[in-house]
């Protein structure tokens, strides 16, 4: 059986000569030994079958007629326990390889039966462990109709091992269902697993909680917006496949949250960057500050969980330029005219029925779209107040009265009392008053709440003074329009309760409780690490407008006593910065980032590996502050930790683009030259690349004096170094500059080549060997030096002739016309470190 896959591959390669050999002779042997009495034979045959399926050596017809019937037969009630369990496992593992059609017809019915195997919990456990894979293969319809009932049974199984397996695959199952089922049914089921009597089940559930929350993400709530002028998507990918990944949405389609794809697309979050619609109409875009949701389970939401289908008449009235894309872009010139300050968080209104039909476009961000566009939801001020009855306003005032000591709350109470008095004027308003209503209110039934007892005719605005008072009283909770695309929050907004409407609040509350010290005692000692691991995915799901829900949790994790927790955050802080935008990053992440810079090396390496990714998101002035701290990365707890310095060199190459030539020369140059003299060759080799890129940047700067000064310093510190390793490093730098075209060849010949050629008389053979390689394999490949008219050709040829007559045989060899060597960059890495 161990030889069968190799023989099958041979048959495939020689198929014209032996077309049916595998199907006729080998496959029956594999299938027969799946039921062998010996355990080792069965295991080997199972491995052989999977290998054959993975390499696509088994025809589809043979899978249907020879493999699947045998596996289904092995799961019959009269089969032995071990054979039945192994057969179910092999069926689950082969499902992704054979595809949806075969799985639904031949595997799924028997899999559902095995989920209810009352006699053997081992079979049910295998089914539970592979449930997510089966769901992802058969798709949403089959999952909801056939598999979910079985999954509910397995989650309440008497054996804790089965329930634990269900908790571990919960995210994959959730991805295969629609948003409504995920919210209404799976959430409650998951809460049961989190409160399971078994500690092992609770442990698995808490590990899956963050990934499960991430399945609620959709483009309209994730808060990812992109500036069109940058033409680049913000990378929010995170450390594992469970991290939330956004889906692309067409510009002119209204996305319903429950219709968003359940299976996350591979790769980082992306959004279509199109400036025009299919009909060529320019698409006005609004800043993400407009996509604000109102707090609490009893308030108006910026997007309904189930927006109604748009009427045909509304579709005609809407201008083609007003798209309902779930992900918006900012467009220069449209920001100021499109922005609306009516986007804010406010105190929840009590007991208002949310089962309502909003107007068209309720799935997109708030904001007026000009004439001809229907409003998204009711706006604050007059419109929202006239929808509330006197009784509800009175209850709201009663709820606020215990907190009247707060000046802000007191101001709200006064304004609401004035609004209550003003609302009594609605019934006796003159007909002419209705004609002066704003365009937002003229739209029929837009944002009208059933059960409030007010008809459209009665929905007239309050007096203008009351409207202005409401606006001023609630302004401290609004998004500041000056913050633009970053959705920043004022300090007073930090006092908002940690509630949102993206995921069920019970799930979020359980996630936030993972930092509770008691959880480490009752659930898992590493539960805080799991919380930190999935936090970027949860933050992406909630969106930056709900960052206030996670801020305190993030700060708690950042100060956790376990360095593994802080290390996890350090490795993902750059991804969180992309999600939050530069305003929230500067306010909440920069202080934590600064703390990580002074932490243990195990934590600092996480920051260092993504230093460029984080710094590029900061404002230029803030970014320059870190120039003074880069030198500190040269100091580590353990001097043998050379990989730390190698990573620093890699990051400095990327950081060159973020800083001015003067900053590069003043701050990055000393670090680069220090790394070029490192004791470890791997660090030095990366540093040669760093220095060559630095030469390129400084030479292109105006004036190029920084580049000339750097070259002179290289000559003095390395070209004339008393140590042979320093002179060898100078040759390496010259070789890299030539290969990567960091300098025009005429400038290289002027500043570097004379000093390079003087090393032909170096007393150390290793330096002369490297020089011979550089001249023969790199320098003479450049047309500038190979052309007969070049004034530098003679000097190069004389040096090569001298090297060909060298007393060292290796120098002679590499200076020969056609040495049997490789390029210097390859050869240097493959030669003993004692030489290079």
Short mmCIF file of N, CA and C in Angstrom, two decimals, residues 605-697:
data_model
loop_
_atom_site.label_atom_id
_atom_site.label_comp_id
_atom_site.label_asym_id
_atom_site.label_seq_id
_atom_site.Cartn_x
_atom_site.Cartn_y
_atom_site.Cartn_z
N UNK A 605 10.13 42.48 19.14
CA UNK A 605 10.28 41.93 17.81
C UNK A 605 8.98 42.01 17.03
N UNK A 606 7.85 41.91 17.73
CA UNK A 606 6.56 42.06 17.06
C UNK A 606 6.36 43.45 16.49
N UNK A 607 6.77 44.46 17.26
CA UNK A 607 6.71 45.84 16.78
C UNK A 607 7.69 46.05 15.64
N UNK A 608 8.90 45.50 15.80
CA UNK A 608 9.95 45.73 14.80
C UNK A 608 9.60 45.11 13.45
N UNK A 609 9.01 43.93 13.45
CA UNK A 609 8.70 43.25 12.19
C UNK A 609 7.72 44.04 11.33
N UNK A 610 6.92 44.89 11.95
CA UNK A 610 5.93 45.68 11.20
C UNK A 610 6.11 47.17 11.47
N UNK A 611 7.35 47.57 11.73
CA UNK A 611 7.62 48.97 12.06
C UNK A 611 7.21 49.89 10.91
N UNK A 612 7.58 49.52 9.70
CA UNK A 612 7.22 50.34 8.54
C UNK A 612 5.71 50.41 8.34
N UNK A 613 5.03 49.28 8.51
CA UNK A 613 3.59 49.26 8.31
C UNK A 613 2.88 50.18 9.29
N UNK A 614 3.40 50.29 10.51
CA UNK A 614 2.76 51.14 11.51
C UNK A 614 3.13 52.61 11.30
N UNK A 615 4.40 52.89 11.09
CA UNK A 615 4.84 54.29 10.99
C UNK A 615 4.26 54.98 9.76
N UNK A 616 4.03 54.24 8.70
CA UNK A 616 3.51 54.89 7.49
C UNK A 616 2.07 55.39 7.68
N UNK A 617 1.40 54.90 8.72
CA UNK A 617 0.03 55.34 8.99
C UNK A 617 -0.02 56.60 9.84
N UNK A 618 1.11 57.00 10.40
CA UNK A 618 1.14 58.15 11.28
C UNK A 618 1.37 59.43 10.49
N UNK A 619 1.01 60.53 11.11
CA UNK A 619 1.28 61.83 10.52
C UNK A 619 2.79 62.05 10.46
N UNK A 620 3.23 62.89 9.51
CA UNK A 620 4.66 63.08 9.29
C UNK A 620 5.37 63.54 10.56
N UNK A 621 4.78 64.49 11.26
CA UNK A 621 5.42 65.00 12.48
C UNK A 621 5.54 63.92 13.54
N UNK A 622 4.47 63.13 13.68
CA UNK A 622 4.50 62.05 14.66
C UNK A 622 5.51 60.98 14.26
N UNK A 623 5.62 60.75 12.97
CA UNK A 623 6.54 59.74 12.47
C UNK A 623 7.99 60.12 12.76
N UNK A 624 8.32 61.41 12.65
CA UNK A 624 9.69 61.85 12.86
C UNK A 624 10.14 61.64 14.31
N UNK A 625 9.19 61.60 15.25
CA UNK A 625 9.56 61.41 16.64
C UNK A 625 10.26 60.07 16.88
N UNK A 626 9.97 59.09 16.01
CA UNK A 626 10.55 57.76 16.21
C UNK A 626 11.96 57.65 15.64
N UNK A 627 12.42 58.67 14.94
CA UNK A 627 13.79 58.64 14.44
C UNK A 627 14.80 58.54 15.58
N UNK A 628 14.47 59.19 16.69
CA UNK A 628 15.39 59.20 17.82
C UNK A 628 15.44 57.86 18.54
N UNK A 629 14.39 57.02 18.32
CA UNK A 629 14.32 55.75 19.05
C UNK A 629 14.83 54.57 18.23
N UNK A 630 15.09 54.77 16.94
CA UNK A 630 15.53 53.64 16.11
C UNK A 630 16.86 53.08 16.60
N UNK A 631 17.71 53.94 17.13
CA UNK A 631 19.01 53.51 17.62
C UNK A 631 18.87 52.49 18.75
N UNK A 632 17.76 52.56 19.48
CA UNK A 632 17.58 51.67 20.62
C UNK A 632 17.40 50.22 20.20
N UNK A 633 17.00 49.99 18.93
CA UNK A 633 16.82 48.62 18.48
C UNK A 633 18.15 47.88 18.33
N UNK A 634 19.26 48.62 18.33
CA UNK A 634 20.56 47.96 18.26
C UNK A 634 20.93 47.30 19.59
N UNK A 635 20.25 47.68 20.65
CA UNK A 635 20.52 47.13 21.98
C UNK A 635 19.45 46.08 22.30
N UNK A 636 19.89 44.88 22.57
CA UNK A 636 18.96 43.79 22.89
C UNK A 636 19.34 43.17 24.22
N UNK A 637 18.37 42.45 24.79
CA UNK A 637 18.63 41.77 26.06
C UNK A 637 19.74 40.73 25.92
N UNK A 638 19.78 40.09 24.76
CA UNK A 638 20.78 39.07 24.49
C UNK A 638 21.57 39.49 23.25
N UNK A 639 22.86 39.71 23.40
CA UNK A 639 23.67 40.18 22.27
C UNK A 639 23.76 39.14 21.17
N UNK A 640 23.45 37.89 21.46
CA UNK A 640 23.48 36.85 20.44
C UNK A 640 22.22 36.85 19.58
N UNK A 641 21.29 37.68 19.91
CA UNK A 641 20.03 37.72 19.16
C UNK A 641 20.24 38.50 17.86
N UNK A 642 21.00 37.90 16.93
CA UNK A 642 21.34 38.59 15.68
C UNK A 642 20.14 38.75 14.76
N UNK A 643 19.14 37.91 14.90
CA UNK A 643 17.95 38.03 14.03
C UNK A 643 17.21 39.35 14.29
N UNK A 644 17.33 39.85 15.49
CA UNK A 644 16.72 41.14 15.81
C UNK A 644 17.37 42.25 14.96
N UNK A 645 18.69 42.22 14.88
CA UNK A 645 19.39 43.24 14.09
C UNK A 645 19.15 43.04 12.60
N UNK A 646 19.03 41.79 12.18
CA UNK A 646 18.74 41.54 10.76
C UNK A 646 17.35 42.08 10.39
N UNK A 647 16.39 41.91 11.27
CA UNK A 647 15.05 42.45 11.02
C UNK A 647 15.08 43.97 11.00
N UNK A 648 15.89 44.58 11.86
CA UNK A 648 16.02 46.03 11.86
C UNK A 648 16.55 46.52 10.51
N UNK A 649 17.54 45.83 9.95
CA UNK A 649 18.06 46.22 8.64
C UNK A 649 16.99 46.11 7.56
N UNK A 650 16.19 45.04 7.62
CA UNK A 650 15.11 44.89 6.65
C UNK A 650 14.11 46.04 6.75
N UNK A 651 13.75 46.41 7.96
CA UNK A 651 12.77 47.49 8.15
C UNK A 651 13.34 48.84 7.73
N UNK A 652 14.62 49.06 7.97
CA UNK A 652 15.21 50.34 7.59
C UNK A 652 15.19 50.54 6.08
N UNK A 653 15.32 49.45 5.32
CA UNK A 653 15.20 49.56 3.87
C UNK A 653 13.83 50.11 3.49
N UNK A 654 12.78 49.63 4.17
CA UNK A 654 11.42 50.10 3.88
C UNK A 654 11.19 51.51 4.40
N UNK A 655 11.86 51.85 5.51
CA UNK A 655 11.63 53.17 6.11
C UNK A 655 12.27 54.30 5.31
N UNK A 656 13.16 53.98 4.39
CA UNK A 656 13.81 55.04 3.61
C UNK A 656 12.80 55.91 2.88
N UNK A 657 11.71 55.30 2.42
CA UNK A 657 10.73 56.07 1.65
C UNK A 657 9.90 57.01 2.52
N UNK A 658 9.92 56.80 3.84
CA UNK A 658 9.07 57.60 4.72
C UNK A 658 9.76 58.87 5.22
N UNK A 659 11.05 58.97 5.05
CA UNK A 659 11.77 60.09 5.64
C UNK A 659 12.52 60.88 4.56
N UNK A 660 12.78 62.13 4.89
CA UNK A 660 13.48 63.02 3.97
C UNK A 660 14.96 62.63 3.87
N UNK A 661 15.64 63.08 2.81
CA UNK A 661 17.08 62.77 2.70
C UNK A 661 17.89 63.23 3.90
N UNK A 662 17.57 64.38 4.46
CA UNK A 662 18.32 64.85 5.64
C UNK A 662 18.10 63.92 6.83
N UNK A 663 16.84 63.50 7.04
CA UNK A 663 16.57 62.58 8.14
C UNK A 663 17.29 61.25 7.93
N UNK A 664 17.29 60.78 6.68
CA UNK A 664 17.99 59.52 6.38
C UNK A 664 19.47 59.66 6.69
N UNK A 665 20.05 60.77 6.29
CA UNK A 665 21.48 60.97 6.50
C UNK A 665 21.81 61.14 7.98
N UNK A 666 20.98 61.88 8.70
CA UNK A 666 21.28 62.19 10.09
C UNK A 666 21.01 61.02 11.04
N UNK A 667 19.94 60.25 10.77
CA UNK A 667 19.51 59.26 11.75
C UNK A 667 19.68 57.81 11.27
N UNK A 668 19.37 57.52 10.01
CA UNK A 668 19.43 56.14 9.55
C UNK A 668 20.84 55.74 9.11
N UNK A 669 21.61 56.69 8.60
CA UNK A 669 22.97 56.38 8.12
C UNK A 669 23.85 55.77 9.22
N UNK A 670 23.92 56.36 10.43
CA UNK A 670 24.78 55.74 11.46
C UNK A 670 24.38 54.32 11.81
N UNK A 671 23.06 54.06 11.83
CA UNK A 671 22.60 52.70 12.14
C UNK A 671 23.02 51.74 11.03
N UNK A 672 22.86 52.16 9.78
CA UNK A 672 23.20 51.29 8.65
C UNK A 672 24.69 50.96 8.65
N UNK A 673 25.54 51.95 8.88
CA UNK A 673 26.98 51.69 8.88
C UNK A 673 27.38 50.79 10.05
N UNK A 674 26.68 50.95 11.16
CA UNK A 674 26.94 50.07 12.30
C UNK A 674 26.58 48.63 11.98
N UNK A 675 25.45 48.43 11.29
CA UNK A 675 25.03 47.08 10.93
C UNK A 675 25.96 46.46 9.89
N UNK A 676 26.57 47.28 9.04
CA UNK A 676 27.51 46.75 8.05
C UNK A 676 28.75 46.15 8.71
N UNK A 677 29.03 46.54 9.94
CA UNK A 677 30.18 46.01 10.66
C UNK A 677 29.78 44.99 11.71
N UNK A 678 28.56 44.43 11.58
CA UNK A 678 28.07 43.47 12.56
C UNK A 678 28.91 42.20 12.55
N UNK A 679 28.92 41.49 13.68
CA UNK A 679 29.71 40.27 13.80
C UNK A 679 29.13 39.12 13.00
N UNK A 680 27.83 39.18 12.70
CA UNK A 680 27.15 38.08 12.02
C UNK A 680 27.01 38.41 10.54
N UNK A 681 27.42 37.47 9.68
CA UNK A 681 27.44 37.74 8.25
C UNK A 681 26.05 37.97 7.67
N UNK A 682 25.03 37.28 8.20
CA UNK A 682 23.67 37.47 7.68
C UNK A 682 23.19 38.90 7.90
N UNK A 683 23.53 39.49 9.04
CA UNK A 683 23.17 40.88 9.30
C UNK A 683 23.92 41.81 8.35
N UNK A 684 25.20 41.53 8.17
CA UNK A 684 25.99 42.38 7.28
C UNK A 684 25.45 42.33 5.85
N UNK A 685 25.07 41.14 5.41
CA UNK A 685 24.62 41.01 4.02
C UNK A 685 23.36 41.84 3.76
N UNK A 686 22.41 41.82 4.69
CA UNK A 686 21.21 42.66 4.53
C UNK A 686 21.59 44.13 4.60
N UNK A 687 22.58 44.45 5.42
CA UNK A 687 22.98 45.84 5.58
C UNK A 687 23.61 46.40 4.31
N UNK A 688 24.29 45.55 3.53
CA UNK A 688 24.84 46.02 2.26
C UNK A 688 23.72 46.51 1.34
N UNK A 689 22.64 45.76 1.34
CA UNK A 689 21.47 46.18 0.55
C UNK A 689 20.91 47.51 1.08
N UNK A 690 20.88 47.65 2.40
CA UNK A 690 20.39 48.88 3.02
C UNK A 690 21.25 50.08 2.61
N UNK A 691 22.55 49.92 2.68
CA UNK A 691 23.44 51.03 2.34
C UNK A 691 23.31 51.38 0.86
N UNK A 692 23.20 50.38 0.00
CA UNK A 692 23.08 50.66 -1.43
C UNK A 692 21.79 51.42 -1.74
N UNK A 693 20.70 51.05 -1.08
CA UNK A 693 19.44 51.78 -1.27
C UNK A 693 19.55 53.19 -0.71
N UNK A 694 20.29 53.34 0.35
CA UNK A 694 20.50 54.67 0.92
C UNK A 694 21.30 55.55 -0.04
N UNK A 695 22.31 54.95 -0.69
CA UNK A 695 23.08 55.68 -1.70
C UNK A 695 22.17 56.13 -2.83
N UNK A 696 21.26 55.26 -3.26
CA UNK A 696 20.33 55.61 -4.33
C UNK A 696 19.45 56.80 -3.94
N UNK A 697 18.87 56.74 -2.73
CA UNK A 697 17.96 57.80 -2.31
C UNK A 697 18.70 59.13 -2.15
#
